[in-house]
XYZ file of C-alpha atoms in Angstrom:
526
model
C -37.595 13.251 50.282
C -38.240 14.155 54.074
C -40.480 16.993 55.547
C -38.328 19.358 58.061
C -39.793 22.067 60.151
C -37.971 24.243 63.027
C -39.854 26.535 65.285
C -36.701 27.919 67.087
C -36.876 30.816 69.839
C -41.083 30.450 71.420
C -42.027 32.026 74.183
C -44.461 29.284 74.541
C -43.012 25.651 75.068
C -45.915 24.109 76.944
C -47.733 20.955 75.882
C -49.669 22.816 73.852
C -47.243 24.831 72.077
C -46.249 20.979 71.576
C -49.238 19.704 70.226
C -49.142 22.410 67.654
C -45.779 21.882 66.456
C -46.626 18.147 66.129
C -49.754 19.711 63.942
C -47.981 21.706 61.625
C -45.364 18.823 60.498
C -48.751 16.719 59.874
C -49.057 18.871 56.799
C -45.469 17.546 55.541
C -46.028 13.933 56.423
C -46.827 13.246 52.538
C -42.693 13.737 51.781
C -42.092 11.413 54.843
C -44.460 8.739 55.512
C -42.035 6.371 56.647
C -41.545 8.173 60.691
C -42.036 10.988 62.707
C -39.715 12.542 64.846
C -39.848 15.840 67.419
C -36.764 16.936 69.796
C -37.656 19.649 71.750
C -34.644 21.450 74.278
C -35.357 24.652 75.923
C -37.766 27.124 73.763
C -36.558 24.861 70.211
C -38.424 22.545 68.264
C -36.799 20.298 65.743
C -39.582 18.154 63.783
C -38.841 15.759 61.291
C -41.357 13.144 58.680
C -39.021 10.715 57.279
C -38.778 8.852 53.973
C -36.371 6.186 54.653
C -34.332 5.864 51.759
C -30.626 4.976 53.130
C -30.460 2.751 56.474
C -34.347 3.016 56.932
C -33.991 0.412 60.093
C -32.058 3.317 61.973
C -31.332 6.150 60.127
C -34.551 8.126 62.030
C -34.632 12.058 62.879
C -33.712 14.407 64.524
C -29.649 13.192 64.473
C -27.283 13.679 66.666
C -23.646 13.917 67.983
C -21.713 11.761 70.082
C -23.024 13.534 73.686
C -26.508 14.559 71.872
C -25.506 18.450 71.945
C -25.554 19.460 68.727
C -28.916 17.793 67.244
C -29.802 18.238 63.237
C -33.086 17.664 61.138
C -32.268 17.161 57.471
C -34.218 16.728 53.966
C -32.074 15.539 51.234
C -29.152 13.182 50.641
C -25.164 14.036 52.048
C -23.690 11.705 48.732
C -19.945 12.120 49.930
C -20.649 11.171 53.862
C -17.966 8.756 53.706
C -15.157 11.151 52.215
C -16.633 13.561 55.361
C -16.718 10.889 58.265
C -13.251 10.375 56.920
C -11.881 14.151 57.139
C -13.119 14.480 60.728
C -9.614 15.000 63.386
C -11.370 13.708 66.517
C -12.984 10.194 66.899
C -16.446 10.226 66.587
C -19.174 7.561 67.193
C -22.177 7.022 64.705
C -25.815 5.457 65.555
C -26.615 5.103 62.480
C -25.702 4.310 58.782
C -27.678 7.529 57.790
C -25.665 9.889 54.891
C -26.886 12.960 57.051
C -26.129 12.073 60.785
C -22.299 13.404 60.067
C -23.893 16.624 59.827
C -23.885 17.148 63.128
C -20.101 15.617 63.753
C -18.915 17.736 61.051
C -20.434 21.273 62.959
C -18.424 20.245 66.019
C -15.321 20.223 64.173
C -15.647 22.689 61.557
C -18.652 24.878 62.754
C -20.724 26.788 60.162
C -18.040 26.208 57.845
C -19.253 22.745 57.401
C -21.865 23.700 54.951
C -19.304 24.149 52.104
C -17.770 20.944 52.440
C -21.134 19.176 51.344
C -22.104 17.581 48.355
C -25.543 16.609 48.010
C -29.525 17.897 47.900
C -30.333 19.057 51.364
C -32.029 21.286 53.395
C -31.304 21.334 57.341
C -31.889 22.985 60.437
C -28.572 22.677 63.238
C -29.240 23.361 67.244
C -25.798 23.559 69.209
C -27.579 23.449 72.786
C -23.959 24.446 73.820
C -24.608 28.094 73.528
C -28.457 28.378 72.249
C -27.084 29.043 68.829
C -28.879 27.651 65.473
C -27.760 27.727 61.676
C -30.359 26.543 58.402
C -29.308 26.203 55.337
C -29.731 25.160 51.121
C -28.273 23.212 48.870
C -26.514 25.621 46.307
C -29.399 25.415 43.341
C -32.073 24.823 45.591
C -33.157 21.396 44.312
C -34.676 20.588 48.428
C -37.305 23.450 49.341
C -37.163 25.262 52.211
C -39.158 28.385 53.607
C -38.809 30.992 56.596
C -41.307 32.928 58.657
C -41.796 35.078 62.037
C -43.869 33.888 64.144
C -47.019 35.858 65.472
C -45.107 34.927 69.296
C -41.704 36.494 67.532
C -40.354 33.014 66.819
C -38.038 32.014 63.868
C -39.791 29.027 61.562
C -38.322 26.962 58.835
C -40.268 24.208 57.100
C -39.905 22.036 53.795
C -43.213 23.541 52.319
C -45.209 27.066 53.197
C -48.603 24.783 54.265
C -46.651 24.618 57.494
C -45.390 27.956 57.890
C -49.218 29.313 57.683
C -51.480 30.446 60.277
C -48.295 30.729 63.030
C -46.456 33.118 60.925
C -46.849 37.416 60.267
C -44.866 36.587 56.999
C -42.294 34.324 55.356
C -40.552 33.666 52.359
C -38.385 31.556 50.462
C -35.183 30.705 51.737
C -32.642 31.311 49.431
C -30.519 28.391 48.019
C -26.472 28.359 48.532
C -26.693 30.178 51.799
C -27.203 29.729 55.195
C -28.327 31.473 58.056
C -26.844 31.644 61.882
C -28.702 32.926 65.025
C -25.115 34.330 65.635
C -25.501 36.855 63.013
C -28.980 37.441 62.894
C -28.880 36.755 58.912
C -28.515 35.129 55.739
C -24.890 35.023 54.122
C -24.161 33.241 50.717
C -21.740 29.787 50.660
C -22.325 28.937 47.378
C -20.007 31.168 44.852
C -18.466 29.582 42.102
C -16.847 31.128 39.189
C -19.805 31.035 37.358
C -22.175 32.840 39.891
C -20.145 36.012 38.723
C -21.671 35.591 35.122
C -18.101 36.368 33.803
C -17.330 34.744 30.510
C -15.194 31.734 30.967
C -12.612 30.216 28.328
C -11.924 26.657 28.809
C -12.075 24.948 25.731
C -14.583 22.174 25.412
C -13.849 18.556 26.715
C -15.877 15.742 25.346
C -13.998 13.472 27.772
C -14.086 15.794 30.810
C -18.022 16.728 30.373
C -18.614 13.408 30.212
C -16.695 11.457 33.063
C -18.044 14.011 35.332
C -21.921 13.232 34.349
C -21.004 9.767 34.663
C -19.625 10.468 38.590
C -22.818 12.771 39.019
C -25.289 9.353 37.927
C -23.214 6.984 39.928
C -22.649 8.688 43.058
C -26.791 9.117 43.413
C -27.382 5.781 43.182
C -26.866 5.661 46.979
C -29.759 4.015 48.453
C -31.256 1.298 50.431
C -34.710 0.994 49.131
C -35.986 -0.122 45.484
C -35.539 3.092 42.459
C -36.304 3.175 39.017
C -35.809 6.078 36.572
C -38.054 8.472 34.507
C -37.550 8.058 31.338
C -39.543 9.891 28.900
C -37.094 9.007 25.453
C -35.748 12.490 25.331
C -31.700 13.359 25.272
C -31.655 13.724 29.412
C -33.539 11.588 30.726
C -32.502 8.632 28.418
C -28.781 9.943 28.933
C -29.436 9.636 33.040
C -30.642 6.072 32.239
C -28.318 5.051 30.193
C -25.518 5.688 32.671
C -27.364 4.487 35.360
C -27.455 0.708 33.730
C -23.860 0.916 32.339
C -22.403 1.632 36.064
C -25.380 -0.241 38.394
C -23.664 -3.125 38.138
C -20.651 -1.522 40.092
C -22.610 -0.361 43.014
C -24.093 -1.398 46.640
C -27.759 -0.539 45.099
C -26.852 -3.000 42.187
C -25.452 -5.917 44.426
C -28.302 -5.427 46.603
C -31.361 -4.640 44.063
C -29.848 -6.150 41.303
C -28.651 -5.011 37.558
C -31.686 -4.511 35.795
C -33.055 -0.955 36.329
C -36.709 0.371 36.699
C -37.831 2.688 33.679
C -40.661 4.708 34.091
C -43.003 6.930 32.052
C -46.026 8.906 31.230
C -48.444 9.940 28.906
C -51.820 10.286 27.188
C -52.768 7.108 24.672
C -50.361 7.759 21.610
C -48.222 10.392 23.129
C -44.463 10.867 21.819
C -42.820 10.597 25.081
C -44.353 6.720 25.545
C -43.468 5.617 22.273
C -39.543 7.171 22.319
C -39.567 6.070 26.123
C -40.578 2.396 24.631
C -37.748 2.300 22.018
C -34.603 3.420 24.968
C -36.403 0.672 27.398
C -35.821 -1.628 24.900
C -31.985 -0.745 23.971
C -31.272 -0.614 27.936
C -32.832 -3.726 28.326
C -34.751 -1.564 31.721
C -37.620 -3.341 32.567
C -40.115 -0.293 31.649
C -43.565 0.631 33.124
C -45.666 3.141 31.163
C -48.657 4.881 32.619
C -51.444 6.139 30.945
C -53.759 9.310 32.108
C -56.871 10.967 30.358
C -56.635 14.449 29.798
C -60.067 14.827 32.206
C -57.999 12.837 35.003
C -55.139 15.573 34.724
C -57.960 18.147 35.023
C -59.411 16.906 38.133
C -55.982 16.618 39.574
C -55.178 20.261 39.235
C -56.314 21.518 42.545
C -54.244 18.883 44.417
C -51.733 19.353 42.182
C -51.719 22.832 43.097
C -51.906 22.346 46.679
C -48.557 19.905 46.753
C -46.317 22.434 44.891
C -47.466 25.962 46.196
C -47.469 27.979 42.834
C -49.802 29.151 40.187
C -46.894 29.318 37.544
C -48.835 27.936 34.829
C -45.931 26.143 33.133
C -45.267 24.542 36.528
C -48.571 23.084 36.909
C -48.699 22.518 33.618
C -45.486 19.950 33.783
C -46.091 18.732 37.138
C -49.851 17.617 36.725
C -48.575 14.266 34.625
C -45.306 14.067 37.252
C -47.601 14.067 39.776
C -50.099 11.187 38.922
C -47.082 9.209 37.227
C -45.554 9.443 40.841
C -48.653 7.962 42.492
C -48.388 5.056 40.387
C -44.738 4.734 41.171
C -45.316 4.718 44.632
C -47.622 2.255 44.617
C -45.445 -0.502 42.665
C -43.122 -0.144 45.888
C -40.342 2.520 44.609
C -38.801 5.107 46.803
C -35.956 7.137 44.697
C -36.072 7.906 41.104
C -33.519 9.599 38.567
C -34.338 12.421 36.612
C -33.000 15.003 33.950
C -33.709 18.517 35.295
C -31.374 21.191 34.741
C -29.849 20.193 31.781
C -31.595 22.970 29.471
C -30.635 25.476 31.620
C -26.817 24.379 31.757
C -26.813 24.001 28.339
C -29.110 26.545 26.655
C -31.511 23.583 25.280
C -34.819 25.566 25.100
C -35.428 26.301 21.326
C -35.120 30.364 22.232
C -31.601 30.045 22.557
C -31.323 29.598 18.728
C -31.897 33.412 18.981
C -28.736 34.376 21.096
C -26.517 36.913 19.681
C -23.320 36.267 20.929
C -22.174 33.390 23.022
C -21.926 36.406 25.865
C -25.743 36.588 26.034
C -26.201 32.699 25.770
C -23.664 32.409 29.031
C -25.620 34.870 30.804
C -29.055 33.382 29.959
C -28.122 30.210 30.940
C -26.781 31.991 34.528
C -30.071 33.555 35.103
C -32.126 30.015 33.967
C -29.506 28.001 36.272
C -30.067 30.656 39.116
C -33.894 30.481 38.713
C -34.220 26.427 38.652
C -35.618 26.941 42.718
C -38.670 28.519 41.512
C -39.679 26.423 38.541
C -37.945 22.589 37.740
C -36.604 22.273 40.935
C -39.584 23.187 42.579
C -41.930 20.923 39.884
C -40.022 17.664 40.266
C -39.299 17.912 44.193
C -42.688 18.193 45.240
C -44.606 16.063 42.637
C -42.869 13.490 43.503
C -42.515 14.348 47.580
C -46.751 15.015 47.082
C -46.541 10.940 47.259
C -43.652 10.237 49.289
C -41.175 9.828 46.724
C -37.815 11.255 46.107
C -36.275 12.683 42.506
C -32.458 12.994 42.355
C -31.200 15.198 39.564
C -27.572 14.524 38.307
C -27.456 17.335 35.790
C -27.396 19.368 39.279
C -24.532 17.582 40.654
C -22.351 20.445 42.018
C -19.136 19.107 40.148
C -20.740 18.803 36.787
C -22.086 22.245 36.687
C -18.746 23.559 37.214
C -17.631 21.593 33.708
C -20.535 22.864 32.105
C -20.741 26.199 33.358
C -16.854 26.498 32.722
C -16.237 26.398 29.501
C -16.319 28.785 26.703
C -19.709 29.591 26.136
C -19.004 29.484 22.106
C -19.350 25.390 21.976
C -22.921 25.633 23.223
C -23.856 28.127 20.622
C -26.716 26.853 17.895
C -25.258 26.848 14.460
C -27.669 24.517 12.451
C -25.389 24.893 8.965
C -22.378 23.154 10.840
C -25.087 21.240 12.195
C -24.878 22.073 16.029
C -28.007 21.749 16.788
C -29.209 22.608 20.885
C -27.402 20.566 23.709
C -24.330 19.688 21.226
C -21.719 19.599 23.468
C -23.871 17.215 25.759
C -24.974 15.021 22.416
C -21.456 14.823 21.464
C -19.806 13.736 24.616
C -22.035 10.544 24.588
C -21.810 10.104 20.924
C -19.408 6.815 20.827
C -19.040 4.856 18.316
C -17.668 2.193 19.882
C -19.764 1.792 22.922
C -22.776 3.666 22.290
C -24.630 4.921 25.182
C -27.976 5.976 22.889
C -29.203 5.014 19.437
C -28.415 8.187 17.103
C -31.439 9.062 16.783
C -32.233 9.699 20.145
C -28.974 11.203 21.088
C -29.991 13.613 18.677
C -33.825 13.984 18.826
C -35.147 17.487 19.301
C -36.134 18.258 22.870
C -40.111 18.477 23.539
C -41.436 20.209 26.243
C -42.214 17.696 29.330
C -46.032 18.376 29.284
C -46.003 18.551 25.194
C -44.163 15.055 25.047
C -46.781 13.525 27.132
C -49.301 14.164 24.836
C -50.428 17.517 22.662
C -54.059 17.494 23.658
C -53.135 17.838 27.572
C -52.128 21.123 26.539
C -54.747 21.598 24.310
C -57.582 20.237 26.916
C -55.393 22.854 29.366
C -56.393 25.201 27.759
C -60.236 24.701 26.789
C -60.477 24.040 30.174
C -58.847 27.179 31.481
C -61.256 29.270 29.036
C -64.294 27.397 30.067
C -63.272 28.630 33.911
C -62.512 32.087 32.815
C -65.849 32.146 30.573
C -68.109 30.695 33.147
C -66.389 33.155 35.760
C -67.104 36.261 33.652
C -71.116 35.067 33.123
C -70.687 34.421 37.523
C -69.396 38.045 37.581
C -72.107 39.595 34.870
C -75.514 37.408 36.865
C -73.926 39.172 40.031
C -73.780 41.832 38.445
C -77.381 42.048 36.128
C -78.813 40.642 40.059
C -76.970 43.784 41.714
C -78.060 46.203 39.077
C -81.775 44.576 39.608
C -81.758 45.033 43.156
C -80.375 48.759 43.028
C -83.008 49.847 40.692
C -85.647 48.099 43.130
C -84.333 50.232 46.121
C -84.069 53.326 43.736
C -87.789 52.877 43.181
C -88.889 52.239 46.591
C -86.893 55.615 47.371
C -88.285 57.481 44.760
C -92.270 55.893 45.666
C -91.305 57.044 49.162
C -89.636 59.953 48.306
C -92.885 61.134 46.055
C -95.425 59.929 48.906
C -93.729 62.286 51.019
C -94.052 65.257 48.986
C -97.592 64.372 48.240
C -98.436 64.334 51.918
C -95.801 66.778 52.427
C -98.038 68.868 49.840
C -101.784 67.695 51.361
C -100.872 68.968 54.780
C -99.764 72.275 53.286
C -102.715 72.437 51.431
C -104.990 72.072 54.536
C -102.874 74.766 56.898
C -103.337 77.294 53.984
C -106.733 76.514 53.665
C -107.052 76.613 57.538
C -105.472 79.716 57.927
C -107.207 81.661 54.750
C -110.755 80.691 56.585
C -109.361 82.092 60.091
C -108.436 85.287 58.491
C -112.054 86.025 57.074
């Protein structure tokens, strides 16, 4: 996962002005280690820290077209590149083998347009130096970050992370995912509007076969790369689903011919946790060849600033799940893997968290899982990008694939409801469409094991130490804010009394000298 950052429409574009952009993508270079680019025409600045994932010998940024006028900086992965170098009218001539370089072909042809023809994670900034004109935009959920701000000179900023946004900007904010913004206009517009965005209640009958083929096309299509990748597998239904896919079809691919059909498994936990010892048991019916990693609950601890730091947020369920993401990712990196698969976004699509059991009617489960789809930016999304990015490695989420959530999010919302007597339990429509009896993807009782929570599956005391910890910090603050307090009160009652001394010395001598001018004037009288 790359760092991007834009600083479009300066007043200043002097070396210095230089320097600083050069500064500011510093702060990204831990989601790009791999290069470092900087185009700079007129008043823009396109900056770019790669992680080389697909043709890392020349796929480096900022891209181009064919007479370098329309230039493009890009974080994320174009998966259909091919079908889109294919639709172009005009012949076109690529540098590189890069997925995202027809990004910039495309926007010759097909303008702003482009943006809805892509399939894929990305976030990208576009300069046409034809007519000074820019566009950014999001993939449709959001699973790439990206941020705006004004600059304090009245320039227009967009980075991968807000650490590079501050200092040189009045104010910024999120940019939203599925849209895309133009200097033309002056503003955002949505792309992104399926049927589902409407929250209407669809009625397509379930497909087991449909639901299915379509995750399998969402697994196969990401294992697009060039560099070494494993997969997180923690035993649960998605994860284990993702890998089981993954080794079923590697054999088919470039990545397989080139890295060969055994996959990488990967997972994390405390001594003794659930996660390790489900994780285990899948590793062993893939035949993956598995790493597990081990972490105290005191390591996890003193990560927790850092942790912080990489994915901007104090939602405490966020850095709750992305503390043992974050030092399993570490680890990763170090054992010489770029790209992992994981299962985010399949509770949302699918109404897996346990509150769901609770839904009414299948018309409040449809819109719940809307709102949780629509929210996955702020909290998954935003967990297993930059945990992973925090080390310079990438996560690619096929339960986001933009295909497969129009199955899921298509059909009648009745087949996903809980009914534990006809024994549906959560995720049954998912469970089902993998059960085969033939060729089984997942022992049964993994196909069907309840979900745990990511950071309760890694082990229950995390949470627990979590939260001794946290009331430790809290109690030790409050006795910080009371001997602040007791010193305060102290040294207002010490001034008090020197006012009051002072204030009683006066009167006394305020008194004496009275005393003498009476007595002064009563002997002058006689």
């Amino acid at each position: 996962m790359c760092g991007i950052l834009a600083v479009l429409n300066c007043h200043d574009c002097s070396l210095a002005k230089r320097s600083r952009v050069l500064e500011l993508s510093r702060r990204l270079r831990h989601r790009g280690p791999d290069w470092s680019g900087l185009y700079n025409y007129g008043n823009h600045f396109l900056s770019h820290e790669r992680l080389a994932i697909v043709d890392p010998a020349s796929g480096d940024q900022p891209l181009f077209n064919d007479d370098k006028s329309i230039v493009v900086t890009v974080n994320g992965e174009i998966y259909n590149h091919e079908a889109l170098k294919a639709s172009l009218k005009q012949p076109h001539t690529f540098r590189t083998q890069s997925d995202c370089e027809v990004l910039a072909h495309l926007y010759e042809e097909f303008g702003e347009d482009m943006v809805s023809m892509l399939d894929g994670m990305y976030s990208f900034v576009l300069l046409d130096t034809r007519d000074n004109s820019f566009i950014a935009a999001r993939d449709p959920i959001g699973i790439t970050p990206l941020y705006m701000g004004w600059g304090t000179d009245g320039s227009l900023l967009f980075a991968s992370e807000m650490k590079a946004l501050m200092n040189d900007c009045e104010q910024f904010q999120t940019f939203p995912p599925g849209h895309i913004y133009s200097s033309k206009t002056g503003g955002l517009r949505r792309y992104y509007e399926p049927e589902w965005f409407s929250e209407s209640i669809p009625s397509t009958p379930y497909n087991a076969q449909l639901l299915r083929e379509a995750f399998e096309k969402a697994v196969v299509k990401r294992l697009m790369t060039d560099v070494p990748f494993g997969v997180l597998l923690s035993g649960g239904l998605d994860s284990s689903l993702v890998a089981a896919v993954a080794c079923r079809h590697i054999g088919e691919t470039k990545a397989g011919k080139q890295w060969g059909s055994k996959i990488h498994s990967f997972c994390v936990g405390l001594k003794g946790s659930p996660d390790l010892k489900a994780a285990r048991e899948v590793a062993d019916y893939l035949g993956t060849l598995h790493t597990e990693f081990h972490f105290t609950v005191q390591e996890g601890l003193d990560a927790i600033p850092e942790v912080i730091y990489h994915i901007e947020t104090y939602d405490v369920t966020t850095i709750r799940a992305s503390t043992p993401m974050f030092l399993m990712s570490r680890k990763i990196k170090s054992l010489g893997v770029k790209m992992v698969l994981s299962g985010e976004g399949s509770d949302e699509l699918f109404g897996g968290y346990l509150y769901f059991h609770k839904a009414p009617n299948k018309e409040e489960f449809h819109r719940e899982t809307c709102r949780k789809v629509k929210n996955l930016h702020l909290y998954d999304c935003l967990r297993a990008n930059k945990s992973t990015s925090a080390w310079g490695l990438e996560a690619r989420v096929p339960f986001l694939d933009k295909e497969f959530i129009d199955v899921a999010m298509g059909m009648d919302p009745d087949a996903k409801m809980i009914r534990r007597k006809e024994g549906r339990i959560e995720k049954w429509v998912l469970r089902n469409a993998f059960d085969d009896e033939d060729k089984p993807y997942l022992p049964k009782h993994i196909l069907y094991r309840q979900k745990e929570q990511f950071s309760d599956g890694v082990g229950y005391s995390w949470i627990d130490g979590l939260k001794a910890y946290a009331e430790e910090q809290v109690y030790e603050f409050i006795l910080t804010c009371f001997s602040h307090l007791a010193c305060f009160w102290r040294l207002y009652n010490l001034i008090l009394h020197r006012v009051q001394e002072n204030m009683m010395r006066t009167w006394m001598l305020h008194a004496h000298i009275h005393m003498h001018i009476r007595k002064h004037m009563v002997q002058t009288c006689r």
